[in-house]
Short mmCIF file of C-alpha atoms in Angstrom, two decimals:
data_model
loop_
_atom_site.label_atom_id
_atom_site.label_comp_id
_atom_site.label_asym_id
_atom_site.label_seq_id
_atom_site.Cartn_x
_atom_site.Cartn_y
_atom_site.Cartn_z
CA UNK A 1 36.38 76.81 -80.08
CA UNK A 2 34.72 73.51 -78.53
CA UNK A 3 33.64 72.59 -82.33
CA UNK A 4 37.12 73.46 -83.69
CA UNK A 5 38.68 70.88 -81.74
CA UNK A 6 36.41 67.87 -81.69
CA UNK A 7 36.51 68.53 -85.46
CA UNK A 8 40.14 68.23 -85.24
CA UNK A 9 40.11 65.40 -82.55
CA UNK A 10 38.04 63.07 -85.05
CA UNK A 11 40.77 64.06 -88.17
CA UNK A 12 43.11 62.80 -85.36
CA UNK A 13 41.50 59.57 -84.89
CA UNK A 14 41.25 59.12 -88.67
CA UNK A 15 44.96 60.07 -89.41
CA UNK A 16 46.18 57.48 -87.10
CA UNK A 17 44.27 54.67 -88.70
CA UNK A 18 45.31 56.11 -91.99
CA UNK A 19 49.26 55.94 -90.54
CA UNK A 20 48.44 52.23 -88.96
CA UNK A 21 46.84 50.87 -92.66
CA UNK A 22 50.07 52.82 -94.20
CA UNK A 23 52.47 50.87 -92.22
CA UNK A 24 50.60 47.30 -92.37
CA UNK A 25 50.88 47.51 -95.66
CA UNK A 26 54.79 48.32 -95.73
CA UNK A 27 55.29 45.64 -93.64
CA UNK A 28 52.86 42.69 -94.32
CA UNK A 29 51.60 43.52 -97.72
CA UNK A 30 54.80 45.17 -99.83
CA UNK A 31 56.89 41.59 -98.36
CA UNK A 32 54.32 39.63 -100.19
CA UNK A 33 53.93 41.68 -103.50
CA UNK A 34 57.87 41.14 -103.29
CA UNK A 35 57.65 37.58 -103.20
CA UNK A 36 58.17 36.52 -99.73
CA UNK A 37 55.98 33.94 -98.13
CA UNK A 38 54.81 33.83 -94.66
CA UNK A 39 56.22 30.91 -94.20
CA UNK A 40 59.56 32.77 -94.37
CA UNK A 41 58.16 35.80 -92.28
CA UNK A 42 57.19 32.99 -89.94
CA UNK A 43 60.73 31.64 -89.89
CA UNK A 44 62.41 35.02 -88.68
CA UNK A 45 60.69 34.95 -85.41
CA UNK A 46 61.86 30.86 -84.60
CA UNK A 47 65.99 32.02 -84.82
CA UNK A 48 68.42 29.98 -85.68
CA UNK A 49 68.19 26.44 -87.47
CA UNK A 50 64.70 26.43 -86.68
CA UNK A 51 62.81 23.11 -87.92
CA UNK A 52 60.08 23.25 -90.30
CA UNK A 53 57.70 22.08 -87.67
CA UNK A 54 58.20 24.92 -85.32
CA UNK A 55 57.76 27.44 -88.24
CA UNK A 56 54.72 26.06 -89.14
CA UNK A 57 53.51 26.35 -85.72
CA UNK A 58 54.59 30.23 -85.14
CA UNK A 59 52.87 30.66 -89.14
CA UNK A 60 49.27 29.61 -87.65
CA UNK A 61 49.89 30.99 -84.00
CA UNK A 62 50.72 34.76 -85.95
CA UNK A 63 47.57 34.13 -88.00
CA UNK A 64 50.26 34.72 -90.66
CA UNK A 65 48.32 32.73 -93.15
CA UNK A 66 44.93 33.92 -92.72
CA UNK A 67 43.85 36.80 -95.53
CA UNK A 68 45.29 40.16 -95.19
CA UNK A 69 42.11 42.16 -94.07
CA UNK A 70 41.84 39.59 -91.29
CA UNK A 71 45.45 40.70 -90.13
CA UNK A 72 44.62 44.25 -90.28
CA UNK A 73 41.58 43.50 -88.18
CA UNK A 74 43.72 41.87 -85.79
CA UNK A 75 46.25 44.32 -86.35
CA UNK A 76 44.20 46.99 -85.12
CA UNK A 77 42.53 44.86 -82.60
CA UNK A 78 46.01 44.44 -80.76
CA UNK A 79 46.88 48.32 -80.43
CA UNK A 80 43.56 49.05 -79.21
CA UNK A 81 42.26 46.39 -77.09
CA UNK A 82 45.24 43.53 -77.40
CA UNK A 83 44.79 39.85 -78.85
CA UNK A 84 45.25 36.25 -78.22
CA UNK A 85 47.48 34.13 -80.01
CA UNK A 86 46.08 30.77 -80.39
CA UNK A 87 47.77 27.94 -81.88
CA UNK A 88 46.03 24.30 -80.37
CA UNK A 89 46.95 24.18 -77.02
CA UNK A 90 49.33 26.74 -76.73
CA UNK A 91 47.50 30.12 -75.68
CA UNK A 92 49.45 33.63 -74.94
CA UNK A 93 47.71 36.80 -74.53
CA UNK A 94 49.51 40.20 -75.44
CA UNK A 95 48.03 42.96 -73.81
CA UNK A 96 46.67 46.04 -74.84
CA UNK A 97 48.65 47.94 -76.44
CA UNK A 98 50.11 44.90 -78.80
CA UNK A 99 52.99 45.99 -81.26
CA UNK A 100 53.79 42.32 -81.74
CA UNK A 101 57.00 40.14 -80.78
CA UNK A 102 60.82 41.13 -81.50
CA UNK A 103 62.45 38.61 -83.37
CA UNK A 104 65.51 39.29 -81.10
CA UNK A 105 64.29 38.55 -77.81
CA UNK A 106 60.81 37.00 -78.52
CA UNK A 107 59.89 39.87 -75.78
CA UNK A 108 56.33 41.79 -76.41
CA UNK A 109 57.39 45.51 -78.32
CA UNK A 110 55.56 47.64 -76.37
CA UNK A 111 56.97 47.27 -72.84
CA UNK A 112 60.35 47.83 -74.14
CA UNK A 113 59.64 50.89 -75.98
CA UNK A 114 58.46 52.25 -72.64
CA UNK A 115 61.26 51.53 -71.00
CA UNK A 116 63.01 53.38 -73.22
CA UNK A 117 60.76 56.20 -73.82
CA UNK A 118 61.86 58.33 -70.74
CA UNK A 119 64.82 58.56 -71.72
CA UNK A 120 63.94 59.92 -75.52
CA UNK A 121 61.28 62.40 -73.48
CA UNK A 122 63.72 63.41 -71.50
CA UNK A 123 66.01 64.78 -74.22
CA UNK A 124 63.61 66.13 -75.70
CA UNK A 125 61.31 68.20 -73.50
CA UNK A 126 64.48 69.40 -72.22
CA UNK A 127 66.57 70.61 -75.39
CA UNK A 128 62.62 71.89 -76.73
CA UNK A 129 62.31 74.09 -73.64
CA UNK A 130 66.06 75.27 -74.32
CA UNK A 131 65.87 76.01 -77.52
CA UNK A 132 62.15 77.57 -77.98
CA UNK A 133 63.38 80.31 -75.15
CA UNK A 134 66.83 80.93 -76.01
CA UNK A 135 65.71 80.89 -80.12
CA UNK A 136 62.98 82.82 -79.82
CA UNK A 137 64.39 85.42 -77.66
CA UNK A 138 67.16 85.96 -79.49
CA UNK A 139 65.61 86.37 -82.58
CA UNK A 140 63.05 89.08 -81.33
CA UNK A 141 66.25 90.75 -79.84
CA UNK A 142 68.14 89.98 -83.21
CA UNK A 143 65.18 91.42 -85.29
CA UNK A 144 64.68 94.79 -82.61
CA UNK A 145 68.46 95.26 -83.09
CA UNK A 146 68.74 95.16 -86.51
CA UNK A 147 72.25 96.10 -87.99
CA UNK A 148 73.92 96.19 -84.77
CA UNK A 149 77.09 93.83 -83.74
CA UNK A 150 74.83 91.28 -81.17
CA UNK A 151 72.60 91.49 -84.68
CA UNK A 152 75.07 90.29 -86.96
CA UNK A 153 77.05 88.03 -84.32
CA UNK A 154 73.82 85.91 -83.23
CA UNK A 155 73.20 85.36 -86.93
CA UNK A 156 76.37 84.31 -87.61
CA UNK A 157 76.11 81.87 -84.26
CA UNK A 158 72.75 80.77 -85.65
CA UNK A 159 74.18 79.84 -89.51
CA UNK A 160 77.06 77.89 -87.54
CA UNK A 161 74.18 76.17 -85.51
CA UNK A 162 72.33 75.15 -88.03
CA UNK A 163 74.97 73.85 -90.61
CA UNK A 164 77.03 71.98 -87.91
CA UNK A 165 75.45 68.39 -87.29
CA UNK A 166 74.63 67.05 -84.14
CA UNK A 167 76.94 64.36 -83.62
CA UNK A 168 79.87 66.91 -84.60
CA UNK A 169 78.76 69.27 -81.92
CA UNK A 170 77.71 66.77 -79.68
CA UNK A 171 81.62 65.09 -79.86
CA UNK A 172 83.13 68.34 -79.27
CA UNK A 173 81.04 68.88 -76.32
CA UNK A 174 82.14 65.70 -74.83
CA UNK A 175 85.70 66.59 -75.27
CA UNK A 176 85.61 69.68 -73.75
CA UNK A 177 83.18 69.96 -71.25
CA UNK A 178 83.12 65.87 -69.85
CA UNK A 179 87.43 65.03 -70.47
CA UNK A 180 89.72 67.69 -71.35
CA UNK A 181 87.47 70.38 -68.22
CA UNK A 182 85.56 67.78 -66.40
CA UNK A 183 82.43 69.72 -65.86
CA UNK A 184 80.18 66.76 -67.03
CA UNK A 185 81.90 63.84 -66.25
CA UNK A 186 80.93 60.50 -67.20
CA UNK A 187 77.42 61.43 -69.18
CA UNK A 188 75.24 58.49 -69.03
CA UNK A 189 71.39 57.80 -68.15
CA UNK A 190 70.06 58.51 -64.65
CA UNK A 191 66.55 57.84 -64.49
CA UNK A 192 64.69 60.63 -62.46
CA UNK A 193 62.76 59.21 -60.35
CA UNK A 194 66.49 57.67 -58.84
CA UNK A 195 68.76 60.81 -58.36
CA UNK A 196 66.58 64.16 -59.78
CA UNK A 197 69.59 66.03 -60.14
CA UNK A 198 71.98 63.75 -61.37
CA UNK A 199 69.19 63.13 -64.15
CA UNK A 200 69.45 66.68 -64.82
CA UNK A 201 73.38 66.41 -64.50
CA UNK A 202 73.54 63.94 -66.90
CA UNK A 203 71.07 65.58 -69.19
CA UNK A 204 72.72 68.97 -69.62
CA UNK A 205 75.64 68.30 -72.61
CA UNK A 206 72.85 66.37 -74.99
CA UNK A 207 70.16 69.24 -74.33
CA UNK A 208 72.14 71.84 -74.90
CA UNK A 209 74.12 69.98 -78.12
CA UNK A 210 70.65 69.27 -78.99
CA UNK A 211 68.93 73.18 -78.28
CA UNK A 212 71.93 74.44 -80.08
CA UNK A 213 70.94 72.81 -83.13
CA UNK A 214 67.03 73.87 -83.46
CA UNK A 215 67.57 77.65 -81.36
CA UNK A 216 69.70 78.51 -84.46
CA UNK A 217 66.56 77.74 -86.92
CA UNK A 218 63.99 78.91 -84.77
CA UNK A 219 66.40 82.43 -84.36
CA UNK A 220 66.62 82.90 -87.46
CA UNK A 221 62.97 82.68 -88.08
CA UNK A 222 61.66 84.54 -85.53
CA UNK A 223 64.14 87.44 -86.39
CA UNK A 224 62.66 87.20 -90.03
CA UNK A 225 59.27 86.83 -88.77
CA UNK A 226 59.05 90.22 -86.56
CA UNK A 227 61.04 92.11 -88.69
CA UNK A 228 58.19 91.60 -91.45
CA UNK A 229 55.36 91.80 -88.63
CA UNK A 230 56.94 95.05 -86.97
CA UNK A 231 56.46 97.00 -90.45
CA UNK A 232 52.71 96.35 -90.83
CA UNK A 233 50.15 99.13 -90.17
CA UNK A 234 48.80 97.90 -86.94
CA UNK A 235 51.84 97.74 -85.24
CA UNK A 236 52.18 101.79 -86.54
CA UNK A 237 48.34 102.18 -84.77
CA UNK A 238 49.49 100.38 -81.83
CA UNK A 239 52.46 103.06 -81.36
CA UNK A 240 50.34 106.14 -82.60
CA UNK A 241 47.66 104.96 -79.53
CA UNK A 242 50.66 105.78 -77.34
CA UNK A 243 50.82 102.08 -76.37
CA UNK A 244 54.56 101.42 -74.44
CA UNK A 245 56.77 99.58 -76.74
CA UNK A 246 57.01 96.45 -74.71
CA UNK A 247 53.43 96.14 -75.10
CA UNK A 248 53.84 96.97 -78.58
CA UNK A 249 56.34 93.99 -79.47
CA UNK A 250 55.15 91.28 -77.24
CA UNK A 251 51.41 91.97 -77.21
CA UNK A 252 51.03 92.23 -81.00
CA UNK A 253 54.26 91.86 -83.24
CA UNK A 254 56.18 88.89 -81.15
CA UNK A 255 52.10 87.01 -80.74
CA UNK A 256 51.40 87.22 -84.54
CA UNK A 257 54.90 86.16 -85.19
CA UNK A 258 54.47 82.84 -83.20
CA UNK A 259 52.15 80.68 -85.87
CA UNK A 260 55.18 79.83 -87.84
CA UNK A 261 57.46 79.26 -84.67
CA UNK A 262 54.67 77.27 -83.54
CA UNK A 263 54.00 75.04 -86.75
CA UNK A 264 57.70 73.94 -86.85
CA UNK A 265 57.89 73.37 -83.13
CA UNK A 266 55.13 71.00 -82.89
CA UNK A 267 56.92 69.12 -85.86
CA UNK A 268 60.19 69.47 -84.11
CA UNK A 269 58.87 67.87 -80.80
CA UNK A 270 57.04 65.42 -82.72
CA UNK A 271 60.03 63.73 -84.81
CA UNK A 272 62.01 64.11 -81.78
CA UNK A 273 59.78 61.98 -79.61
CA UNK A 274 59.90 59.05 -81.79
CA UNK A 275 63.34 59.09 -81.24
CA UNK A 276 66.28 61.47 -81.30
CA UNK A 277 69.35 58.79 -82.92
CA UNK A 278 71.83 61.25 -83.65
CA UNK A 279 72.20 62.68 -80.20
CA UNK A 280 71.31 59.59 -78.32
CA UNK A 281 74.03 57.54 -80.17
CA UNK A 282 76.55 60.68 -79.58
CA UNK A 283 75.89 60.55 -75.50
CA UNK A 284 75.50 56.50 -75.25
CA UNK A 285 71.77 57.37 -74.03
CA UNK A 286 69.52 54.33 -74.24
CA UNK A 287 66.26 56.05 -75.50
CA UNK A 288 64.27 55.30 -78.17
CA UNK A 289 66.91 56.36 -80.53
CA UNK A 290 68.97 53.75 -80.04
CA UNK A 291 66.07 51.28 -79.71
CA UNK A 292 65.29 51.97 -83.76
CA UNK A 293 69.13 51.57 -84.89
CA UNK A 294 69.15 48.33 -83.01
CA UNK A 295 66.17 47.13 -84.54
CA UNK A 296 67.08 48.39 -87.92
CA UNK A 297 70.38 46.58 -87.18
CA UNK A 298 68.88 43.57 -86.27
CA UNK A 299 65.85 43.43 -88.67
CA UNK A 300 63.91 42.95 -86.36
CA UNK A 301 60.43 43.87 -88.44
CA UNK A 302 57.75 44.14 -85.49
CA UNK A 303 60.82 46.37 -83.58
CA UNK A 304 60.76 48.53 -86.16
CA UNK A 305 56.81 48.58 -86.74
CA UNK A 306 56.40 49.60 -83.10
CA UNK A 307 58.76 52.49 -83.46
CA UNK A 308 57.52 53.45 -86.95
CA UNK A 309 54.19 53.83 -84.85
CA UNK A 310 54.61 55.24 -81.60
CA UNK A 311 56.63 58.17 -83.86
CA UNK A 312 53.53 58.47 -85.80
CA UNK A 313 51.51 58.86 -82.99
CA UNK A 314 53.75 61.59 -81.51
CA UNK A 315 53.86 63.55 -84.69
CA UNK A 316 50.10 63.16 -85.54
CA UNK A 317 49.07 64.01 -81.88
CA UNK A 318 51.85 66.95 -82.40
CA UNK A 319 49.86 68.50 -85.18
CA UNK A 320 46.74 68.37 -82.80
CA UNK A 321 48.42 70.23 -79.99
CA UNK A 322 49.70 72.74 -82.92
CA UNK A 323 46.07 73.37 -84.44
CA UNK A 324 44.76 74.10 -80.88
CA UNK A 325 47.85 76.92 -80.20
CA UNK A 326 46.38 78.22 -83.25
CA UNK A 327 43.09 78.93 -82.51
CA UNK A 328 44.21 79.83 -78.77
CA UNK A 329 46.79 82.75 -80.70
CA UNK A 330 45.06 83.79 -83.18
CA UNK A 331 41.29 83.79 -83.43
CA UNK A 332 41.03 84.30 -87.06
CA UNK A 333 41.44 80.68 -87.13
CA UNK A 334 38.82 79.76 -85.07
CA UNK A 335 36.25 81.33 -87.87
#
């Protein structure tokens, strides 16, 4: 088990310089195969009317100019242990870890994607412990059930979940539940170390707009996923042994029925982490979400870099989490 994941630990390490040489490429080497000069990458961080002087000076401060595998090195350099950027006299430091400048507010990346972060962890560590309950036990009671009326009316809950998008549920929410019945009033962002349950408060609308969405999918899987586990022969030993049926379903049918749920949750959580737009934009929430459509707005390159990162790193450290649930459920893995 200890070999299984340091093996998997170093394939981490690798994948995320694999995903940082991906996306220096996109955004420093596919700019200059297209024909743009640093000079003019230089001239999007001076603003407005800028004088050729000042680009210039922002070109050789950026080590813009230097060769690209310098810039990676640098690059690199910067997220792990942060750089200097050195032009003459003028000397600034950007500390550790170093996503670059925004082109916006000439403000370091990385400190404002953590102030946004807790808002984007919020949502989702909330709506992901909504939705992996409520899906998952109503698809084992869905598949255990089979044919009956809460059967065919959770399904038919779960297709309506899962074709309805989120910013459709999450306006109808709103409408009922924060102005026409003024349950939730005035949803906006609470931090929680401020007011705990006014976070929560505040919270409740986007997780459960958010939970509806996924607990339909992961319903709908689980119900197919013990209703082909609960017809295999050990499930008709573990009955025959005289086993009691609750032992029988969560023991051995619902714990082989979890890899898949587990595969697409760590995915789920992953993507979600780097930044759930949809839902943020829907409830005004200033996460992460609405950090990247800014950005994107804006074109604000090392904005966008920074997210394009961070969500990497959430997915990619995801996929670790979901190889080590693996060999914790099922030890067939582990060999």
């Amino acid at each position: 088990m200890i070999y299984f994941i340091i093996r998997r630990l170093f394939l981490t390490v690798f994948l995320l310089l694999l995903v940082s040489l991906i996306t220096f490429a996109i955004f420093f080497l596919v700019p200059r195969l297209a024909g743009q000069t640093t000079y003019e990458l230089a001239a999007q961080y001076v603003g407005r009317n800028p004088i050729p002087s000042e680009i210039k000076a922002v070109e050789v401060k950026l080590g813009l100019n230097a060769p690209l595998y310098l810039q990676y090195g640098r690059y690199v350099k910067g997220i792990v242990a942060g750089t200097h950027y050195n032009s003459g006299t003028d000397v600034s430091y950007c500390p550790f870890p170093c996503f670059g400048y925004s082109f916006r507010n000439q403000q370091p990346v990385w400190p404002q994607l953590m102030s946004d972060a807790p808002v984007t962890l919020s949502l989702a560590i909330g709506a992901s412990v909504l939705w992996l309950i409520g899906g998952v036990a109503i698809g084992v009671l869905s598949a255990l059930r089979r044919g009956s009326i809460f059967d065919r009316f959770s399904m038919g809950v779960a297709l309506a979940g899962v074709s309805l998008p989120v910013f459709f549920t999450g306006l109808i929410a709103l409408e009922l539940f924060s102005y026409k019945w003024p349950i939730f009033p005035n949803v906006h962002w609470v931090p929680l170390t401020t007011n705990p349950l006014l976070w929560a408060r505040n919270l409740v609308l986007p997780w459960l707009t958010l939970a509806f969405l996924y607990a339909a999918l992961y319903a709908r899987l689980t119900r197919a996923a013990m209703l082909e586990t609960m017809g295999e022969d050990y499930i008709r030993t573990a009955r025959a042994k005289g086993l009691p049926e609750r032992v029988v379903v969560v023991k051995h049918a619902l714990r082989s029925s979890l890899t898949p749920i587990i595969t697409i949750f760590g995915l789920d959580l992953g993507l979600l982490l780097g930044g759930a737009i949809l839902t943020e934009t829907t409830f005004s929430l200033p996460g992460l979400g609405q950090f990247t459509l800014l950005a994107i707005q804006n074109q604000d390159l090392p904005e966008i870099e920074g997210v394009v990162l961070l969500a990497s790193f959430f997915i990619v450290i995801a996929n670790l989490v979901v190889d080590i649930l693996y060999a914790v459920i099922d030890p067939r893995v582990r060999y």
